[in-house]
Amino acid sequence: MSEISLQGWRGPFLFWLRVLILSLVCSPVVVGQELPPLPSPSASPLIGQFDGVTPTPATISAEAGAVLPAPVAIDSVDHNFIACPTPCYWIVSSRCSVQNIHESGRWGLDVYQRTPDGCLSQSNVSTLASQLVPGMPVCIFSHGSFVQWESQCKEAGQAYAAFRSACPNMPVQMIFFTWPSDGPYTYLLPVDASIRGVRAEFNGFHLSYLMSQIPETCPVCLIGHSHGTRVVLSALHLAGGGDIQGHVFTGSIGNRRVRAVLAAAATDHFWLNPGNRYGCALNRVECLLNLQNRRDFPLAFYSFSHPFAGGALARRGFTNRDINRIGGYNASKIRQCDVTAELGPDHLWPQYFGNREIVSAMLPYIYFQ
């Protein structure tokens, strides 16, 4: 009897021992996507405006698009990058905004515009919306966890250069959405990852608000990396009629065309299945590209992120069972591109936009080709 009890006790003990060892040897910087800190940008302190849209228990209507881009093989695209056009993009921040549905804080977003002269000037959502060219595609990128403001500013410029130089004659308007994904840390990896996963999901409300302010004639491509894919999928789930943390978005993103790209997706592979966490996300997109890396090293530990975690979508991809459960029209919207040979164990966002083949595979989604 005592031997049976010992066997039943040994499993949980070994599990938590592995968690402790993993937490001690892997800091958030190593397993996340943070780069060494850079000097702070020459910009004013964050000052936000109250935008007046808060999530409440309610319902919205949504319609799905209909046009799918042709699948793009990464070995069949043009790899000739040329000089990047003069940079001009926006950084939209929720770092000083409310981060919990029960938190008493301000709703609203801080906006900065990167102008051709190299300055990062403070703006606001209304001005951003007025500067966007109606009908021209808008690409919104959301980073993952453990990313500081300074690193986001640097990587925004690098990613903009990569996407624009790949297709300099095609029009696009780029927005980089940043959320409070860095410290303070507990330095217990599963705890830190879980906290940021929930926070990323909540930021779907902020991203939904941003999308609602963009001219409806502008098609929007959402790109998420790592936990940033939760920001993207949360916003799409809200737009598709779902709820996040028991609340829905009472605004509307209109009937615009929407596409999505998931890079290093730190979500369970089945969360887009009907009835699951983001089961309404596919209702609102016309197509979704999942960049699958079966050797992504940090996501090999994804099963420690929360109890009963399934395999990460980035590593597992949408399985045949997932596709069958999604079924019908929504299943036909999904495209998967295996980038394992290009990335190997790499996970960081610069390793994605720094690879010409991967960028080329994303171009039809970004530029609505």
Short mmCIF file of C-alpha atoms in Angstrom, two decimals:
data_model
loop_
_atom_site.label_atom_id
_atom_site.label_comp_id
_atom_site.label_asym_id
_atom_site.label_seq_id
_atom_site.Cartn_x
_atom_site.Cartn_y
_atom_site.Cartn_z
CA MET A 1 0.00 0.00 0.00
CA SER A 2 2.82 2.37 0.92
CA GLU A 3 4.57 1.50 -2.35
CA ILE A 4 1.47 2.46 -4.36
CA SER A 5 1.18 5.75 -2.45
CA LEU A 6 4.83 6.49 -3.16
CA GLN A 7 4.33 5.94 -6.89
CA GLY A 8 1.33 8.27 -6.92
CA TRP A 9 3.32 10.96 -5.11
CA ARG A 10 6.43 10.66 -7.27
CA GLY A 11 4.83 11.95 -10.51
CA PRO A 12 3.75 15.39 -9.24
CA PHE A 13 7.02 15.76 -7.33
CA LEU A 14 9.14 15.16 -10.43
CA PHE A 15 6.95 17.52 -12.46
CA TRP A 16 7.39 20.43 -10.06
CA LEU A 17 11.08 19.63 -9.63
CA ARG A 18 11.51 20.05 -13.40
CA VAL A 19 9.56 23.32 -13.25
CA LEU A 20 11.84 24.63 -10.48
CA ILE A 21 15.03 23.66 -12.32
CA LEU A 22 13.75 25.19 -15.55
CA SER A 23 12.86 28.42 -13.76
CA LEU A 24 16.29 28.65 -12.17
CA VAL A 25 18.25 28.18 -15.40
CA CYS A 26 15.98 30.08 -17.80
CA SER A 27 15.34 33.75 -17.21
CA PRO A 28 12.48 35.54 -18.99
CA VAL A 29 15.04 37.23 -21.23
CA VAL A 30 16.37 33.88 -22.45
CA VAL A 31 13.06 32.19 -23.12
CA GLY A 32 11.20 35.30 -24.28
CA GLN A 33 12.23 37.59 -27.08
CA GLU A 34 13.97 40.42 -25.27
CA LEU A 35 17.16 41.96 -26.61
CA PRO A 36 19.74 43.93 -24.59
CA PRO A 37 18.30 47.30 -23.42
CA LEU A 38 18.87 50.34 -25.60
CA PRO A 39 18.94 54.02 -24.66
CA SER A 40 15.46 55.46 -24.18
CA PRO A 41 14.03 57.16 -27.29
CA SER A 42 13.97 60.94 -27.34
CA ALA A 43 10.25 61.20 -26.80
CA SER A 44 8.04 62.80 -24.19
CA PRO A 45 6.76 60.69 -21.30
CA LEU A 46 3.65 58.71 -22.10
CA ILE A 47 0.57 60.87 -21.87
CA GLY A 48 -2.63 59.19 -22.90
CA GLN A 49 -6.07 60.34 -23.88
CA PHE A 50 -9.26 58.79 -22.58
CA ASP A 51 -11.07 57.13 -25.45
CA GLY A 52 -14.28 56.16 -23.73
CA VAL A 53 -14.72 52.60 -25.03
CA THR A 54 -14.72 49.90 -22.35
CA PRO A 55 -15.65 46.23 -22.59
CA THR A 56 -19.03 45.32 -21.13
CA PRO A 57 -21.25 42.25 -21.31
CA ALA A 58 -22.98 42.76 -24.66
CA THR A 59 -23.14 41.36 -28.19
CA ILE A 60 -21.91 42.54 -31.57
CA SER A 61 -22.45 41.37 -35.11
CA ALA A 62 -19.67 40.36 -37.47
CA GLU A 63 -19.30 39.18 -41.03
CA ALA A 64 -16.46 37.14 -42.46
CA GLY A 65 -14.56 38.03 -45.60
CA ALA A 66 -14.36 35.80 -48.63
CA VAL A 67 -11.09 36.23 -50.53
CA LEU A 68 -8.18 33.87 -49.88
CA PRO A 69 -4.63 34.55 -51.06
CA ALA A 70 -2.94 31.76 -52.93
CA PRO A 71 -0.64 29.62 -50.77
CA VAL A 72 2.95 30.85 -50.99
CA ALA A 73 5.86 28.43 -50.85
CA ILE A 74 8.88 30.08 -49.26
CA ASP A 75 11.22 28.64 -51.87
CA SER A 76 9.29 30.11 -54.79
CA VAL A 77 9.34 33.82 -53.99
CA ASP A 78 11.50 36.70 -55.09
CA HIS A 79 14.40 37.08 -52.65
CA ASN A 80 15.76 40.34 -54.06
CA PHE A 81 15.48 42.96 -51.33
CA ILE A 82 16.18 46.56 -52.32
CA ALA A 83 16.46 49.82 -50.45
CA CYS A 84 13.68 50.66 -47.99
CA PRO A 85 11.48 53.69 -48.74
CA THR A 86 11.60 56.65 -46.37
CA PRO A 87 10.32 55.33 -43.01
CA CYS A 88 7.03 56.60 -41.63
CA TYR A 89 5.05 54.48 -39.20
CA TRP A 90 3.27 54.61 -35.85
CA ILE A 91 3.86 53.04 -32.45
CA VAL A 92 0.66 52.66 -30.43
CA SER A 93 1.09 51.81 -26.75
CA SER A 94 -1.18 50.40 -24.05
CA ARG A 95 1.67 50.32 -21.53
CA CYS A 96 0.03 53.02 -19.39
CA SER A 97 -3.52 51.75 -19.92
CA VAL A 98 -5.70 49.52 -17.76
CA GLN A 99 -4.57 45.88 -17.90
CA ASN A 100 -7.33 44.10 -16.02
CA ILE A 101 -11.09 44.19 -16.38
CA HIS A 102 -11.40 44.82 -12.63
CA GLU A 103 -8.63 47.41 -12.49
CA SER A 104 -9.42 51.05 -11.84
CA GLY A 105 -7.42 52.88 -14.48
CA ARG A 106 -7.68 54.85 -17.66
CA TRP A 107 -8.74 53.46 -21.00
CA GLY A 108 -6.98 54.88 -24.01
CA LEU A 109 -3.84 54.49 -26.07
CA ASP A 110 -0.64 56.49 -26.43
CA VAL A 111 0.46 57.15 -30.00
CA TYR A 112 3.86 58.05 -31.44
CA GLN A 113 4.65 58.73 -35.08
CA ARG A 114 8.01 57.92 -36.60
CA THR A 115 8.46 60.63 -39.22
CA PRO A 116 10.85 60.59 -42.23
CA ASP A 117 13.27 62.92 -40.41
CA GLY A 118 13.88 60.21 -37.81
CA CYS A 119 11.93 61.79 -34.96
CA LEU A 120 9.46 59.94 -32.76
CA SER A 121 6.78 62.53 -32.05
CA GLN A 122 3.80 62.19 -29.75
CA SER A 123 0.37 62.03 -31.35
CA ASN A 124 -3.07 60.57 -30.56
CA VAL A 125 -5.52 58.06 -31.98
CA SER A 126 -7.70 60.67 -33.70
CA THR A 127 -4.73 62.21 -35.50
CA LEU A 128 -3.45 58.79 -36.53
CA ALA A 129 -6.86 57.89 -37.97
CA SER A 130 -7.00 61.16 -39.91
CA GLN A 131 -3.53 60.55 -41.40
CA LEU A 132 -4.32 57.06 -42.69
CA VAL A 133 -5.06 56.92 -46.40
CA PRO A 134 -8.54 55.40 -46.98
CA GLY A 135 -8.40 52.19 -48.97
CA MET A 136 -4.68 51.59 -48.37
CA PRO A 137 -3.78 48.41 -46.42
CA VAL A 138 -2.85 48.78 -42.76
CA CYS A 139 -0.53 46.28 -41.05
CA ILE A 140 -0.58 46.09 -37.23
CA PHE A 141 2.11 44.10 -35.42
CA SER A 142 1.99 42.95 -31.78
CA HIS A 143 5.15 41.74 -30.05
CA GLY A 144 5.43 38.95 -27.50
CA SER A 145 6.37 38.83 -23.83
CA PHE A 146 9.43 40.25 -22.05
CA VAL A 147 9.88 43.12 -24.52
CA GLN A 148 10.95 46.52 -23.22
CA TRP A 149 9.88 49.84 -24.73
CA GLU A 150 13.41 50.55 -25.97
CA SER A 151 13.67 47.21 -27.77
CA GLN A 152 10.24 47.66 -29.34
CA CYS A 153 11.27 51.04 -30.76
CA LYS A 154 14.41 49.54 -32.30
CA GLU A 155 12.72 46.42 -33.68
CA ALA A 156 9.86 48.48 -35.13
CA GLY A 157 12.30 50.31 -37.37
CA GLN A 158 14.06 47.11 -38.38
CA ALA A 159 10.82 45.26 -39.15
CA TYR A 160 9.47 48.23 -41.11
CA ALA A 161 12.62 48.27 -43.23
CA ALA A 162 12.37 44.52 -43.87
CA PHE A 163 8.72 44.59 -44.95
CA ARG A 164 8.96 47.76 -47.04
CA SER A 165 12.22 46.90 -48.80
CA ALA A 166 10.73 43.54 -49.79
CA CYS A 167 7.93 45.29 -51.67
CA PRO A 168 8.84 49.00 -52.04
CA ASN A 169 6.33 49.78 -54.78
CA MET A 170 3.32 48.38 -52.92
CA PRO A 171 1.47 50.69 -50.52
CA VAL A 172 1.02 49.82 -46.84
CA GLN A 173 0.62 51.76 -43.59
CA MET A 174 2.35 50.17 -40.59
CA ILE A 175 1.42 50.37 -36.91
CA PHE A 176 3.39 48.68 -34.13
CA PHE A 177 1.22 47.89 -31.10
CA THR A 178 3.12 47.61 -27.82
CA TRP A 179 1.78 46.38 -24.47
CA PRO A 180 3.35 46.03 -20.97
CA SER A 181 5.00 42.66 -21.46
CA ASP A 182 8.14 43.17 -19.38
CA GLY A 183 8.77 43.22 -15.56
CA PRO A 184 8.40 42.98 -12.68
CA TYR A 185 9.36 39.31 -12.66
CA THR A 186 8.95 36.50 -10.15
CA TYR A 187 11.71 34.57 -11.96
CA LEU A 188 9.53 31.49 -11.81
CA LEU A 189 9.15 30.94 -15.53
CA PRO A 190 5.70 29.28 -15.54
CA VAL A 191 4.32 32.07 -13.34
CA ASP A 192 5.85 34.89 -15.41
CA ALA A 193 4.68 33.30 -18.65
CA SER A 194 1.17 32.77 -17.33
CA ILE A 195 0.84 36.38 -16.12
CA ARG A 196 1.88 37.74 -19.50
CA GLY A 197 -0.31 35.31 -21.39
CA VAL A 198 -3.39 36.58 -19.55
CA ARG A 199 -2.26 40.19 -20.00
CA ALA A 200 -1.69 39.67 -23.73
CA GLU A 201 -5.20 38.28 -24.05
CA PHE A 202 -6.70 41.29 -22.28
CA ASN A 203 -4.90 43.60 -24.69
CA GLY A 204 -7.19 42.26 -27.38
CA PHE A 205 -9.63 44.89 -26.12
CA HIS A 206 -7.09 47.67 -26.73
CA LEU A 207 -6.25 46.30 -30.18
CA SER A 208 -9.96 46.04 -31.01
CA TYR A 209 -10.40 49.69 -30.11
CA LEU A 210 -7.45 50.67 -32.30
CA MET A 211 -8.92 48.74 -35.24
CA SER A 212 -12.30 50.39 -34.72
CA GLN A 213 -10.70 53.81 -35.27
CA ILE A 214 -9.08 52.90 -38.60
CA PRO A 215 -11.04 53.94 -41.72
CA GLU A 216 -13.31 51.05 -42.65
CA THR A 217 -12.13 51.11 -46.26
CA CYS A 218 -8.61 50.16 -45.10
CA PRO A 219 -8.03 46.39 -45.07
CA VAL A 220 -6.07 45.31 -41.99
CA CYS A 221 -3.43 42.62 -41.58
CA LEU A 222 -2.70 41.62 -37.97
CA ILE A 223 0.68 40.04 -37.20
CA GLY A 224 1.46 38.57 -33.80
CA HIS A 225 4.65 37.04 -32.45
CA SER A 226 4.79 34.62 -29.50
CA HIS A 227 2.35 35.95 -26.86
CA GLY A 228 1.52 38.71 -29.34
CA THR A 229 -0.49 36.08 -31.20
CA ARG A 230 -2.81 36.04 -28.18
CA VAL A 231 -3.33 39.78 -28.57
CA VAL A 232 -4.24 39.22 -32.21
CA LEU A 233 -6.45 36.17 -31.66
CA SER A 234 -8.19 37.82 -28.72
CA ALA A 235 -9.07 40.85 -30.87
CA LEU A 236 -10.30 38.60 -33.69
CA HIS A 237 -12.31 36.50 -31.23
CA LEU A 238 -14.00 39.66 -29.94
CA ALA A 239 -14.66 40.85 -33.49
CA GLY A 240 -16.13 37.44 -34.34
CA GLY A 241 -18.69 37.68 -31.56
CA GLY A 242 -16.80 35.98 -28.72
CA ASP A 243 -15.99 37.11 -25.21
CA ILE A 244 -12.67 37.50 -23.43
CA GLN A 245 -12.47 37.07 -19.67
CA GLY A 246 -16.26 37.23 -19.51
CA HIS A 247 -16.67 40.49 -21.47
CA VAL A 248 -17.14 41.54 -25.09
CA PHE A 249 -16.07 44.55 -27.09
CA THR A 250 -19.04 46.87 -27.58
CA GLY A 251 -17.48 48.79 -30.46
CA SER A 252 -17.17 47.52 -34.02
CA ILE A 253 -14.30 47.08 -36.44
CA GLY A 254 -16.78 47.39 -39.32
CA ASN A 255 -17.00 45.12 -42.34
CA ARG A 256 -13.39 45.66 -43.39
CA ARG A 257 -11.21 42.92 -44.83
CA VAL A 258 -8.96 41.32 -42.20
CA ARG A 259 -6.05 38.92 -42.56
CA ALA A 260 -3.77 37.50 -39.86
CA VAL A 261 -0.27 36.06 -39.55
CA LEU A 262 0.86 34.06 -36.51
CA ALA A 263 4.60 33.79 -35.86
CA ALA A 264 5.95 31.56 -33.06
CA ALA A 265 2.38 31.27 -31.78
CA ALA A 266 2.41 30.71 -28.01
CA THR A 267 -1.12 29.33 -27.83
CA ASP A 268 -2.56 25.84 -27.50
CA HIS A 269 -2.92 24.38 -30.99
CA PHE A 270 -6.65 23.69 -30.48
CA TRP A 271 -7.68 27.10 -29.11
CA LEU A 272 -9.22 28.16 -32.44
CA ASN A 273 -11.51 25.13 -32.50
CA PRO A 274 -15.22 25.95 -32.03
CA GLY A 275 -16.12 26.35 -28.38
CA ASN A 276 -12.50 26.87 -27.31
CA ARG A 277 -10.67 29.94 -26.08
CA TYR A 278 -10.52 31.77 -29.43
CA GLY A 279 -13.18 29.73 -31.19
CA CYS A 280 -14.74 32.79 -32.87
CA ALA A 281 -11.48 34.23 -34.24
CA LEU A 282 -11.80 32.65 -37.68
CA ASN A 283 -15.34 34.03 -38.09
CA ARG A 284 -13.96 37.47 -38.87
CA VAL A 285 -10.84 36.86 -40.99
CA GLU A 286 -10.73 36.07 -44.67
CA CYS A 287 -7.50 34.09 -44.20
CA LEU A 288 -4.91 33.20 -41.57
CA LEU A 289 -1.27 32.16 -42.01
CA ASN A 290 0.43 30.08 -39.30
CA LEU A 291 4.23 29.99 -39.49
CA GLN A 292 5.09 26.58 -38.06
CA ASN A 293 8.51 25.90 -36.56
CA ARG A 294 8.64 22.36 -35.22
CA ARG A 295 12.00 23.01 -33.51
CA ASP A 296 11.20 26.29 -31.70
CA PHE A 297 13.25 25.75 -28.53
CA PRO A 298 11.53 28.07 -26.00
CA LEU A 299 8.13 26.70 -26.98
CA ALA A 300 9.35 23.18 -26.26
CA PHE A 301 8.59 24.14 -22.64
CA TYR A 302 5.12 25.45 -23.45
CA SER A 303 3.48 22.59 -21.53
CA PHE A 304 4.71 24.23 -18.31
CA SER A 305 2.86 27.49 -19.03
CA HIS A 306 -0.50 26.42 -17.60
CA PRO A 307 -2.21 23.26 -16.32
CA PHE A 308 -3.28 20.78 -19.02
CA ALA A 309 -1.55 22.84 -21.73
CA GLY A 310 -1.64 21.35 -25.21
CA GLY A 311 1.24 21.61 -27.64
CA ALA A 312 2.08 25.10 -28.87
CA LEU A 313 0.48 26.06 -32.18
CA ALA A 314 3.88 27.18 -33.49
CA ARG A 315 5.36 23.70 -33.01
CA ARG A 316 2.34 21.43 -33.55
CA GLY A 317 0.56 23.51 -36.16
CA PHE A 318 -3.13 22.97 -36.78
CA THR A 319 -3.51 19.20 -36.57
CA ASN A 320 -5.80 17.20 -38.85
CA ARG A 321 -8.13 16.83 -35.90
CA ASP A 322 -8.16 20.62 -35.40
CA ILE A 323 -8.95 21.22 -39.07
CA ASN A 324 -11.77 18.67 -38.97
CA ARG A 325 -13.25 20.24 -35.86
CA ILE A 326 -13.05 23.75 -37.29
CA GLY A 327 -14.54 22.42 -40.50
CA GLY A 328 -16.20 24.00 -43.51
CA TYR A 329 -15.54 27.56 -44.61
CA ASN A 330 -13.44 28.56 -41.58
CA ALA A 331 -11.08 25.62 -42.07
CA SER A 332 -10.51 26.69 -45.68
CA LYS A 333 -9.18 30.05 -44.44
CA ILE A 334 -6.15 28.47 -42.75
CA ARG A 335 -2.75 28.28 -44.43
CA GLN A 336 0.34 26.80 -42.79
CA CYS A 337 3.94 27.46 -43.81
CA ASP A 338 6.69 25.30 -42.33
CA VAL A 339 9.70 27.50 -41.52
CA THR A 340 11.60 24.89 -39.49
CA ALA A 341 14.42 24.66 -42.04
CA GLU A 342 14.85 28.45 -42.00
CA LEU A 343 14.77 28.95 -38.21
CA GLY A 344 15.70 25.72 -36.46
CA PRO A 345 15.52 26.31 -32.67
CA ASP A 346 15.22 30.10 -33.05
CA HIS A 347 12.23 31.94 -31.60
CA LEU A 348 12.95 35.68 -31.55
CA TRP A 349 10.99 38.10 -33.75
CA PRO A 350 14.10 39.61 -35.45
CA GLN A 351 14.96 36.11 -36.63
CA TYR A 352 11.60 36.01 -38.43
CA PHE A 353 11.67 39.41 -40.15
CA GLY A 354 15.40 39.02 -40.77
CA ASN A 355 14.78 35.98 -42.97
CA ARG A 356 13.94 36.93 -46.56
CA GLU A 357 12.09 33.72 -47.34
CA ILE A 358 9.81 34.09 -44.33
CA VAL A 359 9.13 37.76 -45.06
CA SER A 360 8.29 36.87 -48.65
CA ALA A 361 5.78 34.27 -47.49
CA MET A 362 4.04 36.96 -45.42
CA LEU A 363 3.84 39.57 -48.19
CA PRO A 364 0.48 38.49 -49.74
CA TYR A 365 -1.13 38.91 -46.31
CA ILE A 366 0.48 42.26 -45.52
CA TYR A 367 -0.12 43.87 -48.91
CA PHE A 368 -3.41 42.11 -49.73
CA GLN A 369 -2.00 40.89 -53.02
#
